[in-house]
Short mmCIF file of C-alpha atoms in Angstrom, two decimals:
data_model
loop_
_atom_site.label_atom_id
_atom_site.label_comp_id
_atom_site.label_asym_id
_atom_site.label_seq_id
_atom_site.Cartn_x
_atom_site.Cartn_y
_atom_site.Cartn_z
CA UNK A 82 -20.65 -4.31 -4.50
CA UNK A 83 -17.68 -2.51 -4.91
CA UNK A 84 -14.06 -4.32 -4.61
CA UNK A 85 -11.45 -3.17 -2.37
CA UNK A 86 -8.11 -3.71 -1.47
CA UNK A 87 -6.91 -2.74 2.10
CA UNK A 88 -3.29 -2.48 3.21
CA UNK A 89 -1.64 -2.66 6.74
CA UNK A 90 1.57 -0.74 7.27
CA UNK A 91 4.45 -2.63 9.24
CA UNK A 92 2.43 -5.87 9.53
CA UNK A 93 4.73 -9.19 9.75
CA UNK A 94 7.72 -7.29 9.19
CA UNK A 95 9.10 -6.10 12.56
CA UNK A 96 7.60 -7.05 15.96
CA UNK A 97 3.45 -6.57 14.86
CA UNK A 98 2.64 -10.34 14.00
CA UNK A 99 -1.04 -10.91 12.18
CA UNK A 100 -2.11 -14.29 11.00
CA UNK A 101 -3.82 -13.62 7.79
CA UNK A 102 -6.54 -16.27 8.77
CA UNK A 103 -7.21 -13.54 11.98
CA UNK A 104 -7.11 -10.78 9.29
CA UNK A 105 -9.66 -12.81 7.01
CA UNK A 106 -11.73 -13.62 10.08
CA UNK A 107 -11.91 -9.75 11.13
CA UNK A 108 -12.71 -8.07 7.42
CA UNK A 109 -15.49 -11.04 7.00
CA UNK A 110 -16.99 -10.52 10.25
CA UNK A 111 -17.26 -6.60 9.65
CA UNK A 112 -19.71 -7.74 6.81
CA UNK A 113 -17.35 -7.54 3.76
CA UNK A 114 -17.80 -10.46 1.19
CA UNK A 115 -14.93 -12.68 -0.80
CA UNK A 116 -12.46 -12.09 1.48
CA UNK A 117 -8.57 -13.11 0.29
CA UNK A 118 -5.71 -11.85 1.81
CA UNK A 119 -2.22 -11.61 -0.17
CA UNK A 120 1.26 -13.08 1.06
CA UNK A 121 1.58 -12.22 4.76
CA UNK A 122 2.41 -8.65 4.80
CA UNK A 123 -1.41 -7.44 6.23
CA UNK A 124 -3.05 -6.98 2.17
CA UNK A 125 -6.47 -8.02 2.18
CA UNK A 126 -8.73 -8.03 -0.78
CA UNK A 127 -12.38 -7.56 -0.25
CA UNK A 128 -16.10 -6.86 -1.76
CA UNK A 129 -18.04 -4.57 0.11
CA UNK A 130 -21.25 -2.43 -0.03
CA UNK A 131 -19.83 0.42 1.77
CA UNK A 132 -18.26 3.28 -0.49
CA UNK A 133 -16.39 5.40 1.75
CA UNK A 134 -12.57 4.05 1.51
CA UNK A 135 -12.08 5.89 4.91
CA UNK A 136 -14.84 4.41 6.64
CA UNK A 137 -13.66 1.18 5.44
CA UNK A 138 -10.14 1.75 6.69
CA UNK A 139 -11.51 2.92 10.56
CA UNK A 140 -13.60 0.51 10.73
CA UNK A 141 -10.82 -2.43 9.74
CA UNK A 142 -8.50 -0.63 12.40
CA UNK A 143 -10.39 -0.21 15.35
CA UNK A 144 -11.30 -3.89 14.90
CA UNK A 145 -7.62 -5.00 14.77
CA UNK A 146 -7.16 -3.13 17.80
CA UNK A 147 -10.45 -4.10 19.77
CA UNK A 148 -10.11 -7.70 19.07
CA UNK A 149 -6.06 -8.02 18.77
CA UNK A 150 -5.32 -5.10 20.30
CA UNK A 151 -2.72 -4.16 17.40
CA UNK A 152 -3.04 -0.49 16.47
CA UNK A 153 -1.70 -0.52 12.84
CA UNK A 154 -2.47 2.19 10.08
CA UNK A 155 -4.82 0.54 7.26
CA UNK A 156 -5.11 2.19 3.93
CA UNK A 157 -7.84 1.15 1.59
CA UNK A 158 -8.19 1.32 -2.13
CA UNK A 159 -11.02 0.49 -4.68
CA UNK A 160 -10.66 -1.86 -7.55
CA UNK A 161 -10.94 1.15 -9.68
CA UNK A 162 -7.86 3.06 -8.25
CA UNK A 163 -5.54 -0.01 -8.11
CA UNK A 164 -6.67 -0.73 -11.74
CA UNK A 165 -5.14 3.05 -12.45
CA UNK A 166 -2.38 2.91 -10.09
CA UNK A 167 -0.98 -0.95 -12.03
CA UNK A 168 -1.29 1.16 -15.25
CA UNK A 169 0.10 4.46 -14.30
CA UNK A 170 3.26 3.33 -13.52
CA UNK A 171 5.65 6.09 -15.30
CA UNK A 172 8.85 3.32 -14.72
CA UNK A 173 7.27 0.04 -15.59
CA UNK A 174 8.23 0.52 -19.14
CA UNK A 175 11.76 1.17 -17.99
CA UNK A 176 12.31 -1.71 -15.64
CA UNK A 177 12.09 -5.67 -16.05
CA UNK A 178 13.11 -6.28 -12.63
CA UNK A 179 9.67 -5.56 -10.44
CA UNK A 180 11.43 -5.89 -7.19
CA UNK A 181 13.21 -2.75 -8.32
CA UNK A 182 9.95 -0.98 -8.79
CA UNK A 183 7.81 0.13 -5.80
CA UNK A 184 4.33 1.86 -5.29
CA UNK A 185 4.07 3.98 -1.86
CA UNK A 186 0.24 4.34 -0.90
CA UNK A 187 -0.11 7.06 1.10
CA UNK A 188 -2.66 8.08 3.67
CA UNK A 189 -3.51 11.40 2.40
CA UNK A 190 -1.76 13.71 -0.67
CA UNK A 191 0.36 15.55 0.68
CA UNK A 192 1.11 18.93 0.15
CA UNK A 193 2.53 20.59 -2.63
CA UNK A 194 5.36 21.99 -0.92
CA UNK A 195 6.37 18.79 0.64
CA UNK A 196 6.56 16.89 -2.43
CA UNK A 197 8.39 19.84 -4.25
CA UNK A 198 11.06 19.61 -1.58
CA UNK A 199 11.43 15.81 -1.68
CA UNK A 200 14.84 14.54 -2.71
CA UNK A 201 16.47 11.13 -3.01
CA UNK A 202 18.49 10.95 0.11
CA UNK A 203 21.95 10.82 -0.18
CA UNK A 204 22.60 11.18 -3.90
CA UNK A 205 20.75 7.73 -4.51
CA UNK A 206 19.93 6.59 -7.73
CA UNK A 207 16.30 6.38 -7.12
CA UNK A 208 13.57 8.12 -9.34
CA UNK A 209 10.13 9.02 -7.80
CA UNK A 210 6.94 10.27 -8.98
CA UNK A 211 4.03 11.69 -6.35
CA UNK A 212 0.51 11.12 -7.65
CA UNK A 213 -2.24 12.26 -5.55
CA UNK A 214 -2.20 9.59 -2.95
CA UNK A 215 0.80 7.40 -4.43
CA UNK A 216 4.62 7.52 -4.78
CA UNK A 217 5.69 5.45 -7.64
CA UNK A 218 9.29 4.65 -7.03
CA UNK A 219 12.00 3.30 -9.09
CA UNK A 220 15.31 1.63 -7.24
CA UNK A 221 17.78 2.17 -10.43
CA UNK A 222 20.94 0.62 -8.89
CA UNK A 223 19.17 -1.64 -6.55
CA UNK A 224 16.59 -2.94 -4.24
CA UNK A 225 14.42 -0.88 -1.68
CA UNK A 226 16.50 -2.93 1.25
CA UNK A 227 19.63 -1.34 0.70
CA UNK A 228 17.94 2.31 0.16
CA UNK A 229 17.62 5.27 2.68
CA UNK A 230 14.22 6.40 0.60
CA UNK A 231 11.65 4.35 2.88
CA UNK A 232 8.69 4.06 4.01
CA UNK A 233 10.12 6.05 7.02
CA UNK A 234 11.68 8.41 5.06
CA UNK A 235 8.62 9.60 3.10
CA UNK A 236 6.59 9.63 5.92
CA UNK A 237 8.46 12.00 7.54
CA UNK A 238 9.42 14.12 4.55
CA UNK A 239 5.97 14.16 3.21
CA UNK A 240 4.03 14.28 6.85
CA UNK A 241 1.84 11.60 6.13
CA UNK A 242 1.73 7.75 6.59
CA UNK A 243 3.01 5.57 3.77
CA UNK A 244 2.95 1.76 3.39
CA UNK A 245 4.85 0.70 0.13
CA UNK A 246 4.22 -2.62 -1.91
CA UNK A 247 6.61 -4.34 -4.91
CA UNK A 248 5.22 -4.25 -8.35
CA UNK A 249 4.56 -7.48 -8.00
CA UNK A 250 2.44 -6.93 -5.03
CA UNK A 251 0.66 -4.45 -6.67
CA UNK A 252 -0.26 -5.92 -10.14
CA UNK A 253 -1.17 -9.13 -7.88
CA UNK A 254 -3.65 -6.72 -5.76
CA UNK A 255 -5.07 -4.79 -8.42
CA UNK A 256 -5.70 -8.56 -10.18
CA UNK A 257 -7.67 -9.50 -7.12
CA UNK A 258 -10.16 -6.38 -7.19
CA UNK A 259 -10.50 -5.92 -10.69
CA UNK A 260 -14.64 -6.20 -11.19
#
């Protein structure tokens, strides 16, 4: 039994509304064990038998959309890579303030030349590091709400989806898969 995490992007912060309880009901009833979701912002911590992260993830999606019909993109980690991920973070020895600190998952890596062209937009005092399949980010003069570096904007300067958690968030996460 390997643990995973799974994240939805854009869930219960615009206009797609999940009730974790539906969530729980949905990632139990695919056959995943010690289900817990995470504040209300679609995480959802699970053990599960299956080892293919991107089976996981299709299989979590097309459920949310054949028995809620939302159509959300779900990214899953493992215990393992959350474990790295809460203690890779080049900034978190920089920073006491974790709302100022932010870890983009990402669907894919992307490629090389899109993260060599990434820049902070604007001049914004934001440092970023890509890793394989994360963007560690670092809001120097302030909180992700005020920046132009979103979710949105790496997306589309990086061509692949993003969701992005606090540090909180993602220490809390990696807490709730560790084996």
């Amino acid at each position: 039994m390997t643990r995973y995490v799974a994240l939805l992007r854009g869930v219960n912060v615009g206009t797609t509304r999940l009730a974790m309880a539906d969530l729980r009901r949905i990632v139990t009833d695919l056959g995943h064990d010690d289900v817990k979701t995470y504040l209300q912002s679609g995480n959802v911590a699970f053990g599960s038998t299956v080892r293919d992260a991107e089976k996981l993830a299709a299989g979590i999606a097309r459920a949310l959309t054949d028995e809620l019909a939302l159509t959300v993109p779900v990214l899953v980690r493992s215990g393992r890579e959350l474990a790295a991920i809460a203690g890779g973070n080049p900034y978190a020895d920089r920073e006491d303030d974790p709302t100022r600190l932010l870890v983009a998952f990402l669907a894919t890596a992307p490629k090389k030349s899109t993260v060599d062209a990434l820049a902070a937009p604007g001049g914004e005092n934001v440092s970023f590091t890509v890793t394989g399949r994360e963007v560690f980010l670092h809001y120097v003069d302030g909180g992700y709400g005020r920046s132009k570096l979103t979710n949105a904007y790496l997306e589309k300067k990086l061509g692949v989806v993003a969701t992005s958690r606090n540090w909180k968030s993602v220490r809390a996460l990696a807490e709730m898969t560790a084996s």
